[in-house]
Amino acid sequence: MTSPIPFDLIVIGSGPAGQKAAIQGAKAGKQVALIEQTREVGGACVYQGTIPSKTLRESALQMVRFLQATEVFEFRMRDDVKITNLMTRLDRVVRAHGKFMKDQLTRNGIDCFHGRAGFVSDHEVRIQKIDGTAALVTAPIIIVATGSRPRVPDNIPIDHEHILDSDSILSLVYLPKSLTVLGGGVIASEYASIFALLGVYVTMVDTADRPLKFLDQELTDEFCEAFEKTGGHYRGGQKIATVQWDGCSKVTTVLESGETLESEKVLVALGRVSNLEHLHLQATGIQPTTRGLIPVNHHCQTTVPHIYAVGDVIGPPSLASCSMEQGRRAVCHALGLNPGVAPEHIPMGIYTIPEMSSVGLSEQEATAKYGGATVGRARFHEIARGQISGMTHGLLKMIADPKGEQLLGIHIVGEGATELIHIGQMGLLHNMPIDRFIDNIFNFPTLAETYRVAALDIAKQRQH
Ligand SMILES: Cc1cc2nc3c(=O)[nH]c(=O)nc-3n(C[C@H](O)[C@H](O)[C@H](O)COP(=O)(O)OP(=O)(O)OC[C@H]3O[C@@H](n4cnc5c(N)ncnc54)[C@H](O)[C@@H]3O)c2cc1C
């Protein structure tokens, strides 16, 4: 190998975190090398995660709305419907997104290398290309954004055909008749509710007594009710002993209680692990945590000050939205640029059916911090738009201080939750008093009106 090619900034990984880091570097006038081991840029977000799962979700919702319009249409879903038929828009969505990203990188003069990156020293990175050749690059600042992949537990023989993970679930050809989902987190709950809505007999199994335990319980109660109405089942407080395909038609999941569950397919969604194994981090002196994450400070700076790590590789919240911002902020910090005020309130969007979203303090957190909380509620069925659109299953929960004056948090379950939440987020950012939501005029009929109804509910409690 010849002497290293010099750059101002090296970014490893082209997912949301790496991409935004590279763009920020280029916008600051730096010569940037972006290294991506796969043929395409975009990362898990575009090819295995966010975009494919949300496209399937959208198709499922559209199809079910159509099938439910029985007063107008008389249709039923074919028994042999293929997943690809449901994902007709996926290819278009992914290609459009991929092209947009590639063009953006080209426009900003970023040098893209397709190959696997590994550190040679704390300033040098070796790129092992697909054609067998290698290149060496060097820079004073390096950003690691190598993301994560599904965790594969030792006792579960994932074969990507009968026992699948979240990367392989969308390679299913036909919709299975039954699906056991192992896990109760975001990815497990999202896929479980999508497949249940599509008419698959879904059973979710997890150790926790309810799915998405980190969320406000009223939200998860609403989710469980809707999930069960579509024919889904949640089995909490269960540990998995073994999972085995019978070589013919079914997979048997044996629980530690001795109970067995049989299904055509199993989805394993038991967490994610950081992609560190090819990085040769030992060449830099960075020591991963016992959970296999790269430890960083609040600037996403590692123990080697000129090496930063951003996105899923540093662990929670492991969201595309946060990963992008971490990438941008890390590069600003490294280059001595002002990244702006650090986001205090990170919204959480969960694309289950129905959707859930929250920002700010939960009722329990507010109570612990202020010695109490006033809670206002607005149900979608009380709102004209909810009735008109048939979106009557939903709740907006507004959390205020004990006096019921200051907004502290918003929690929403129901279609549109991930969009609606941003009104509350802006309110929190500007320390909005509850009364602003009452004085304000909202378009009629909208779901946004739930903010006014919940604020009025708080004001009513103030008078007592
Ligand atoms: C099913 C699913 C649904 C999701 N839904 C949402 C959602 O709705 N909203 C949301 O905000 N987030 C969602 N996420 C999470 C989101 O996808 C991730 O948080 C996000 O992709 C993380 O971005 P990243 O840049 O850190 O890593 P990634 O997107 O994982 O990208 C990392 C890139 O680095 C490359 N790479 C790895 N090692 C090397 C190496 N040694 N050399 C070169 N390249 C390397 C990989 O090939 C990959 O392209 C979802 C995830 C999944 C799995």
Coordinates of C-alpha atoms and ligand atoms in Angstrom, one line a residue:
M1 CA 0.0 0.0 0.0
T2 CA 1.3 3.5 -0.8
S3 CA 1.3 6.4 1.6
P4 CA -2.1 7.4 3.1
I5 CA -4.4 9.8 1.2
P6 CA -4.8 12.9 3.4
F7 CA -8.2 14.3 4.3
D8 CA -9.5 16.9 6.8
L9 CA -12.2 14.6 8.1
I10 CA -12.9 10.8 7.8
V11 CA -16.4 9.5 8.5
I12 CA -16.9 5.7 8.8
G13 CA -20.4 4.6 8.0
S14 CA -23.0 6.3 5.7
G15 CA -26.2 5.9 7.8
P16 CA -28.0 9.0 9.1
A17 CA -25.3 9.7 11.6
G18 CA -22.3 9.5 9.2
Q19 CA -24.1 11.2 6.4
K20 CA -25.0 14.3 8.4
A21 CA -21.4 14.3 9.9
A22 CA -19.9 14.3 6.4
I23 CA -22.2 17.0 5.1
Q24 CA -21.5 19.2 8.0
G25 CA -17.7 18.8 7.5
A26 CA -18.1 19.6 3.8
K27 CA -20.3 22.6 4.5
A28 CA -17.5 23.9 6.7
G29 CA -15.2 23.7 3.7
K30 CA -13.3 20.6 4.7
Q31 CA -12.2 17.7 2.4
V32 CA -14.2 14.7 3.6
A33 CA -13.8 11.0 3.1
L34 CA -16.9 8.9 3.7
I35 CA -16.3 5.2 4.0
E36 CA -19.2 2.7 3.6
Q37 CA -18.8 -1.0 3.4
T38 CA -21.9 -1.7 1.3
R39 CA -22.6 -0.7 -2.3
E40 CA -25.2 2.0 -1.3
V41 CA -25.2 4.9 1.1
G42 CA -27.9 5.3 3.7
G43 CA -27.3 2.6 6.3
A44 CA -29.7 0.4 8.2
C45 CA -32.1 3.3 8.2
V46 CA -32.8 3.2 4.5
Y47 CA -32.3 -0.5 3.7
Q48 CA -33.3 -2.6 6.7
G49 CA -34.9 -0.3 9.3
T50 CA -36.9 2.9 9.3
I51 CA -37.9 3.3 5.7
P52 CA -38.8 -0.3 4.8
S53 CA -40.8 -0.9 8.0
K54 CA -42.6 2.4 7.7
T55 CA -43.4 1.7 4.1
L56 CA -44.9 -1.7 5.0
R57 CA -46.8 0.0 7.8
E58 CA -48.3 2.6 5.5
S59 CA -49.3 -0.1 3.0
A60 CA -51.0 -2.2 5.7
L61 CA -52.9 0.9 7.0
Q62 CA -54.1 1.9 3.5
M63 CA -55.1 -1.7 2.6
V64 CA -57.1 -2.1 5.8
R65 CA -58.9 1.2 5.4
F66 CA -59.9 0.1 2.0
L67 CA -61.1 -3.3 3.2
Q68 CA -63.0 -1.7 6.0
A69 CA -65.0 0.5 3.6
T70 CA -67.6 -2.3 3.3
E71 CA -70.5 0.1 2.6
V72 CA -68.7 1.0 -0.6
F73 CA -66.6 -1.9 -1.6
E74 CA -66.8 -5.7 -1.5
F75 CA -63.3 -6.9 -1.4
R76 CA -61.2 -9.4 0.5
M77 CA -57.5 -10.0 0.7
R78 CA -56.1 -12.8 -1.4
D79 CA -54.8 -15.8 0.7
D80 CA -51.5 -15.8 -1.3
V81 CA -50.7 -12.1 -1.0
K82 CA -47.0 -11.5 -1.3
I83 CA -45.1 -9.1 1.0
T84 CA -43.6 -7.6 -2.2
N85 CA -47.2 -6.8 -3.4
L86 CA -47.7 -4.9 -0.2
M87 CA -44.4 -3.1 -0.6
T88 CA -44.9 -1.8 -4.1
R89 CA -43.8 1.6 -3.1
L90 CA -40.7 0.4 -1.2
D91 CA -38.4 0.2 -4.1
R92 CA -39.4 3.6 -5.3
V93 CA -39.1 5.2 -1.8
V94 CA -35.7 3.6 -1.2
R95 CA -34.3 4.5 -4.6
A96 CA -35.5 8.1 -4.3
H97 CA -34.0 8.4 -0.9
G98 CA -30.7 6.7 -1.9
K99 CA -30.4 9.0 -5.0
F100 CA -31.1 12.1 -2.9
M101 CA -28.4 11.1 -0.5
K102 CA -25.9 10.3 -3.2
D103 CA -26.6 13.5 -5.0
Q104 CA -26.2 15.5 -1.8
L105 CA -22.8 13.9 -1.1
T106 CA -21.6 14.6 -4.7
R107 CA -22.9 18.1 -4.6
N108 CA -20.9 18.7 -1.4
G109 CA -17.7 17.3 -2.9
I110 CA -17.5 14.4 -0.5
D111 CA -15.2 11.5 -1.5
C112 CA -17.1 8.2 -1.0
F113 CA -15.1 5.0 -0.6
H114 CA -16.9 1.7 -0.8
G115 CA -15.1 -0.8 1.4
R116 CA -14.7 -1.9 5.0
A117 CA -12.9 0.5 7.3
G118 CA -10.5 -0.5 10.1
F119 CA -8.1 1.6 12.1
V120 CA -4.4 1.2 11.6
S121 CA -3.6 3.9 14.1
D122 CA -5.6 6.7 15.8
H123 CA -5.1 8.9 12.6
E124 CA -5.1 6.3 9.8
V125 CA -7.9 4.1 8.5
R126 CA -7.5 1.2 6.1
I127 CA -10.2 0.6 3.5
Q128 CA -10.6 -3.0 2.3
K129 CA -12.5 -2.7 -0.9
I130 CA -14.9 -5.3 -2.4
D131 CA -12.6 -5.9 -5.4
G132 CA -9.8 -7.0 -3.1
T133 CA -7.7 -3.9 -3.2
A134 CA -7.1 -1.6 -0.2
A135 CA -6.5 2.1 0.4
L136 CA -5.2 4.0 3.3
V137 CA -6.6 7.4 4.4
T138 CA -5.6 9.8 7.2
A139 CA -7.1 12.8 8.8
P140 CA -6.8 14.9 12.0
I141 CA -10.5 14.2 12.8
I142 CA -12.3 10.8 12.5
I143 CA -16.0 10.1 13.1
V144 CA -17.2 6.5 13.8
A145 CA -20.8 6.0 12.7
T146 CA -20.9 2.3 12.0
G147 CA -24.4 1.7 13.4
S148 CA -25.8 -1.5 14.8
R149 CA -27.3 -4.9 13.7
P150 CA -29.8 -7.2 15.3
R151 CA -28.6 -9.1 18.4
V152 CA -28.5 -12.9 17.8
P153 CA -29.1 -14.8 21.1
D154 CA -27.0 -18.0 21.4
N155 CA -30.0 -20.2 22.0
I156 CA -32.0 -19.1 19.0
P157 CA -30.9 -20.6 15.6
I158 CA -31.9 -17.7 13.3
D159 CA -31.9 -19.1 9.7
H160 CA -33.5 -16.0 8.0
E161 CA -36.2 -18.2 6.5
H162 CA -38.3 -19.6 9.4
I163 CA -36.7 -17.8 12.3
L164 CA -36.0 -14.3 11.2
D165 CA -34.5 -11.1 12.6
S166 CA -35.5 -7.5 11.8
D167 CA -33.1 -7.4 8.8
S168 CA -34.6 -10.5 7.2
I169 CA -38.3 -10.2 8.1
L170 CA -39.1 -8.2 5.0
S171 CA -37.5 -10.8 2.8
L172 CA -40.5 -13.1 3.5
V173 CA -42.3 -13.9 0.3
Y174 CA -45.8 -14.7 1.6
L175 CA -47.6 -13.4 4.6
P176 CA -47.4 -16.2 7.2
K177 CA -50.6 -17.5 8.8
S178 CA -49.0 -17.1 12.3
L179 CA -46.0 -15.3 13.7
T180 CA -44.4 -15.4 17.2
V181 CA -42.5 -12.2 17.9
L182 CA -39.8 -12.5 20.6
G183 CA -39.3 -9.2 22.3
G184 CA -41.4 -6.3 23.6
G185 CA -39.4 -3.3 22.5
V186 CA -39.9 -0.8 19.7
I187 CA -39.0 -3.0 16.7
A188 CA -40.9 -6.0 18.1
S189 CA -44.1 -3.9 18.9
E190 CA -44.0 -2.2 15.5
Y191 CA -43.7 -5.4 13.4
A192 CA -46.2 -7.3 15.7
S193 CA -48.9 -4.7 15.3
I194 CA -48.3 -4.4 11.5
F195 CA -48.5 -8.1 10.9
A196 CA -51.5 -8.5 13.2
L197 CA -53.3 -5.8 11.2
L198 CA -52.6 -7.7 8.0
G199 CA -54.5 -10.7 9.5
V200 CA -51.5 -12.7 10.7
Y201 CA -52.0 -14.5 14.1
V202 CA -49.4 -12.7 16.1
T203 CA -48.1 -13.6 19.6
M204 CA -45.6 -11.4 21.3
V205 CA -43.5 -12.9 24.0
D206 CA -41.4 -10.9 26.5
T207 CA -40.1 -10.9 30.0
A208 CA -41.8 -7.6 30.8
D209 CA -45.4 -7.5 32.0
R210 CA -46.3 -5.1 29.2
P211 CA -44.7 -4.0 25.9
L212 CA -42.7 -0.8 25.6
K213 CA -42.3 -0.5 29.4
F214 CA -40.4 2.8 29.2
L215 CA -43.6 4.5 27.9
D216 CA -46.4 6.0 29.9
Q217 CA -48.7 3.1 30.9
E218 CA -51.9 4.7 29.6
L219 CA -50.3 4.8 26.2
T220 CA -49.3 1.1 26.3
D221 CA -52.7 0.1 27.7
E222 CA -54.3 1.8 24.6
F223 CA -51.8 0.0 22.3
C224 CA -52.4 -3.4 23.9
E225 CA -56.2 -2.9 23.6
A226 CA -55.9 -2.0 19.9
F227 CA -53.4 -4.9 19.3
E228 CA -55.7 -7.4 20.9
K229 CA -58.7 -6.1 18.9
T230 CA -56.8 -6.9 15.7
G231 CA -56.2 -10.4 16.9
G232 CA -52.7 -9.9 18.5
H233 CA -51.7 -11.5 21.8
Y234 CA -49.1 -10.3 24.3
R235 CA -47.5 -12.9 26.6
G236 CA -45.6 -11.0 29.3
G237 CA -43.4 -12.4 32.2
Q238 CA -42.1 -15.1 30.0
K239 CA -38.5 -16.3 29.3
I240 CA -37.6 -18.2 26.2
A241 CA -36.0 -21.6 26.6
T242 CA -35.6 -22.9 23.0
V243 CA -36.8 -22.1 19.5
Q244 CA -36.7 -24.8 16.8
W245 CA -38.0 -25.2 13.3
D246 CA -39.4 -28.7 12.7
G247 CA -37.9 -29.0 9.3
C248 CA -41.3 -28.9 7.7
S249 CA -44.0 -26.4 8.5
K250 CA -43.7 -24.8 11.9
V251 CA -41.4 -23.3 14.5
T252 CA -41.8 -24.3 18.1
T253 CA -41.0 -21.8 20.9
V254 CA -40.6 -23.4 24.3
L255 CA -41.0 -21.0 27.2
E256 CA -39.2 -21.6 30.6
S257 CA -42.6 -22.2 32.1
G258 CA -42.8 -25.3 29.9
E259 CA -45.5 -23.9 27.7
T260 CA -45.0 -24.2 23.9
L261 CA -46.0 -21.8 21.1
E262 CA -46.2 -23.0 17.5
S263 CA -46.2 -20.7 14.6
E264 CA -45.3 -20.6 10.9
K265 CA -42.5 -18.1 11.5
V266 CA -40.7 -16.4 14.4
L267 CA -39.3 -12.9 14.4
V268 CA -36.4 -12.3 16.9
A269 CA -36.3 -8.7 18.0
L270 CA -34.3 -8.9 21.2
G271 CA -32.2 -5.8 20.9
R272 CA -29.3 -4.6 18.8
V273 CA -25.5 -4.7 19.0
S274 CA -23.0 -2.1 17.8
N275 CA -20.9 -2.7 14.7
L276 CA -17.4 -2.7 16.2
E277 CA -15.9 -6.0 15.1
H278 CA -14.1 -4.8 12.0
L279 CA -13.0 -1.4 13.2
H280 CA -9.8 -2.6 15.0
L281 CA -10.5 -0.1 17.8
Q282 CA -7.5 -1.5 19.7
A283 CA -5.3 0.4 17.3
T284 CA -6.7 3.7 18.7
G285 CA -6.7 2.8 22.4
I286 CA -10.5 3.2 22.7
Q287 CA -11.9 0.6 25.0
P288 CA -15.6 -0.4 24.3
T289 CA -18.0 -0.7 27.3
T290 CA -19.0 -4.1 28.7
R291 CA -22.2 -3.7 26.6
G292 CA -20.1 -3.4 23.4
L293 CA -20.7 0.3 22.9
I294 CA -18.2 3.1 22.2
P295 CA -18.1 5.3 25.3
V296 CA -18.4 9.1 24.6
N297 CA -18.9 12.4 26.4
H298 CA -21.8 14.8 25.7
H299 CA -20.0 16.1 22.6
C300 CA -19.8 12.5 21.3
Q301 CA -16.1 12.6 21.8
T302 CA -14.3 9.3 22.7
T303 CA -11.4 9.0 25.1
V304 CA -9.2 9.8 22.1
P305 CA -10.2 13.5 21.7
H306 CA -9.9 13.7 17.8
I307 CA -12.1 10.5 17.4
Y308 CA -15.8 10.9 17.8
A309 CA -18.6 8.3 17.7
V310 CA -22.2 9.0 16.8
G311 CA -25.5 7.1 16.2
D312 CA -26.4 3.6 17.2
V313 CA -22.8 2.6 17.8
I314 CA -22.9 4.6 21.1
G315 CA -26.2 3.1 22.1
P316 CA -29.6 4.6 23.1
P317 CA -31.7 6.4 22.1
S318 CA -30.7 4.6 18.8
L319 CA -33.0 6.7 16.6
A320 CA -32.3 7.9 13.1
S321 CA -33.5 11.4 14.2
C322 CA -31.0 11.6 17.0
S323 CA -28.2 10.0 15.1
M324 CA -28.3 12.7 12.4
E325 CA -28.1 15.5 15.1
Q326 CA -25.2 13.7 16.9
G327 CA -23.3 13.5 13.6
R328 CA -23.8 17.2 12.9
R329 CA -23.0 18.3 16.4
A330 CA -19.9 16.1 16.7
V331 CA -18.3 17.7 13.6
C332 CA -19.2 21.2 14.8
H333 CA -17.5 20.5 18.1
A334 CA -14.4 19.0 16.4
L335 CA -14.1 22.0 14.1
G336 CA -14.7 24.5 16.8
L337 CA -18.0 25.6 15.3
N338 CA -21.1 26.6 17.3
P339 CA -23.6 23.7 17.0
G340 CA -26.4 25.7 18.6
V341 CA -28.3 24.9 21.8
A342 CA -28.2 21.2 22.6
P343 CA -31.7 19.7 22.3
E344 CA -33.3 19.4 25.7
H345 CA -36.4 17.6 24.7
I346 CA -36.0 14.6 22.4
P347 CA -39.3 13.3 20.9
M348 CA -39.8 9.6 20.7
G349 CA -41.8 8.3 17.8
I350 CA -43.0 4.7 17.8
Y351 CA -44.7 3.5 14.7
T352 CA -46.9 0.8 16.1
I353 CA -50.5 0.6 15.1
P354 CA -51.8 2.9 16.6
E355 CA -48.8 5.2 16.6
M356 CA -47.3 6.5 19.9
S357 CA -45.2 9.5 20.7
S358 CA -43.9 11.3 23.7
V359 CA -41.8 14.3 24.7
G360 CA -40.8 15.8 28.0
L361 CA -41.6 14.4 31.5
S362 CA -44.0 11.5 32.1
E363 CA -46.6 11.8 34.9
Q364 CA -44.3 9.7 37.2
E365 CA -41.2 11.8 36.4
A366 CA -43.1 15.1 36.9
T367 CA -44.4 13.8 40.3
A368 CA -41.0 12.8 41.4
K369 CA -39.5 16.2 40.4
Y370 CA -42.2 18.6 41.5
G371 CA -44.0 16.6 44.2
G372 CA -47.1 16.2 42.0
A373 CA -48.5 16.7 38.5
T374 CA -51.7 17.9 36.9
V375 CA -52.7 15.8 34.0
G376 CA -55.1 16.9 31.2
R377 CA -56.5 14.3 28.8
A378 CA -58.2 14.6 25.4
R379 CA -59.5 11.6 23.6
F380 CA -59.7 11.5 19.8
H381 CA -63.4 10.4 19.9
E382 CA -64.2 13.8 21.5
I383 CA -62.7 15.7 18.6
A384 CA -64.6 16.4 15.4
R385 CA -61.6 15.4 13.2
G386 CA -61.3 12.1 15.0
Q387 CA -64.9 11.3 14.3
I388 CA -64.7 12.5 10.6
S389 CA -61.6 10.4 9.9
G390 CA -62.7 7.4 11.8
M391 CA -59.6 7.9 14.1
T392 CA -61.5 7.6 17.3
H393 CA -59.0 5.4 19.1
G394 CA -56.5 7.9 20.6
L395 CA -55.5 9.9 23.6
L396 CA -53.4 13.0 24.2
K397 CA -52.1 13.3 27.7
M398 CA -50.7 16.7 28.8
I399 CA -48.6 16.9 31.9
A400 CA -48.3 20.1 33.9
D401 CA -46.8 21.1 37.2
P402 CA -48.8 20.6 40.4
K403 CA -50.4 24.1 40.0
G404 CA -51.5 23.2 36.5
E405 CA -49.7 26.2 35.0
Q406 CA -46.6 25.0 33.2
L407 CA -46.3 22.4 30.4
L408 CA -43.9 19.6 31.3
G409 CA -44.7 16.8 28.9
I410 CA -46.9 15.4 26.2
H411 CA -47.8 11.7 25.5
I412 CA -49.9 10.7 22.6
V413 CA -51.3 7.4 21.3
G414 CA -53.3 7.3 18.1
E415 CA -52.8 7.8 14.3
G416 CA -50.8 11.0 13.7
A417 CA -49.2 10.9 17.1
T418 CA -45.6 11.3 15.7
E419 CA -46.6 14.4 13.8
L420 CA -48.8 15.9 16.5
I421 CA -46.1 15.6 19.2
H422 CA -44.1 18.5 17.6
I423 CA -46.7 21.1 18.7
G424 CA -46.0 20.0 22.3
Q425 CA -42.3 19.9 21.6
M426 CA -42.3 23.5 20.5
G427 CA -44.4 24.4 23.5
L428 CA -41.8 22.8 25.8
L429 CA -38.9 24.5 24.0
H430 CA -40.5 27.9 24.7
N431 CA -41.6 27.1 28.2
M432 CA -45.2 27.6 27.2
P433 CA -47.8 28.0 29.9
I434 CA -50.8 25.8 29.7
D435 CA -53.1 28.8 29.1
R436 CA -51.4 29.5 25.7
F437 CA -53.0 26.3 24.4
I438 CA -56.4 27.6 25.5
D439 CA -56.0 31.2 24.1
N440 CA -54.7 29.9 20.8
I441 CA -56.9 29.2 17.8
F442 CA -56.4 25.8 16.2
N443 CA -57.8 24.9 12.8
F444 CA -61.1 23.2 12.9
P445 CA -61.5 20.3 12.5
T446 CA -58.0 19.0 13.3
L447 CA -56.5 16.5 15.8
A448 CA -54.3 19.4 17.0
E449 CA -57.4 20.6 18.8
T450 CA -56.7 17.8 21.4
Y451 CA -54.1 20.2 22.8
R452 CA -56.8 22.8 23.6
V453 CA -59.1 20.1 25.1
A454 CA -56.3 18.7 27.3
A455 CA -55.3 22.2 28.4
L456 CA -59.0 23.0 29.3
D457 CA -59.0 19.8 31.3
I458 CA -56.0 21.0 33.3
A459 CA -57.6 24.5 33.8
K460 CA -60.8 22.9 35.1
Q461 CA -58.8 21.0 37.7
R462 CA -57.1 24.3 38.8
Q463 CA -60.4 25.8 39.9
H464 CA -60.9 23.1 42.5
Ligands
LIG1 C1 -36.8 -2.1 11.9 C2 -36.3 -0.8 12.4 C3 -37.1 0.3 12.4 C4 -36.7 1.6 12.8 N1 -37.5 2.6 12.8 C5 -37.1 3.9 13.2 C6 -37.9 5.0 13.2 O1 -39.1 4.9 12.8 N2 -37.4 6.2 13.5 C7 -36.1 6.4 13.9 O2 -35.7 7.5 14.2 N3 -35.3 5.3 13.9 C8 -35.7 4.1 13.6 N4 -34.9 3.0 13.6 C9 -33.5 3.2 14.1 C10 -32.6 3.8 13.0 O3 -32.6 3.0 11.8 C11 -31.2 3.9 13.5 O4 -31.2 4.6 14.7 C12 -30.2 4.6 12.5 O5 -30.2 3.9 11.3 C13 -28.8 4.7 13.1 O6 -28.0 5.4 12.2 P1 -26.5 5.2 12.2 O7 -26.0 6.1 11.2 O8 -25.9 5.2 13.5 O9 -26.2 3.7 11.7 P2 -26.7 2.8 10.5 O10 -27.9 3.3 9.9 O11 -26.7 1.4 11.0 O12 -25.5 2.9 9.4 C14 -24.3 2.5 9.7 C15 -23.5 2.2 8.4 O13 -22.2 1.9 8.7 C16 -21.7 0.9 7.8 N5 -20.6 0.2 8.4 C17 -20.6 -0.6 9.5 N6 -19.3 -1.0 9.8 C18 -18.5 -0.5 8.8 C19 -17.1 -0.5 8.6 N7 -16.3 -1.2 9.4 N8 -16.6 0.1 7.5 C20 -17.5 0.8 6.7 N9 -18.8 0.9 6.8 C21 -19.3 0.3 7.9 C22 -23.0 0.0 7.6 O14 -22.9 -0.7 6.4 C23 -24.1 1.1 7.6 O15 -24.4 1.5 6.3 C24 -35.3 1.7 13.2 C25 -34.4 0.6 13.1 C26 -34.9 -0.6 12.7 C27 -34.0 -1.8 12.7

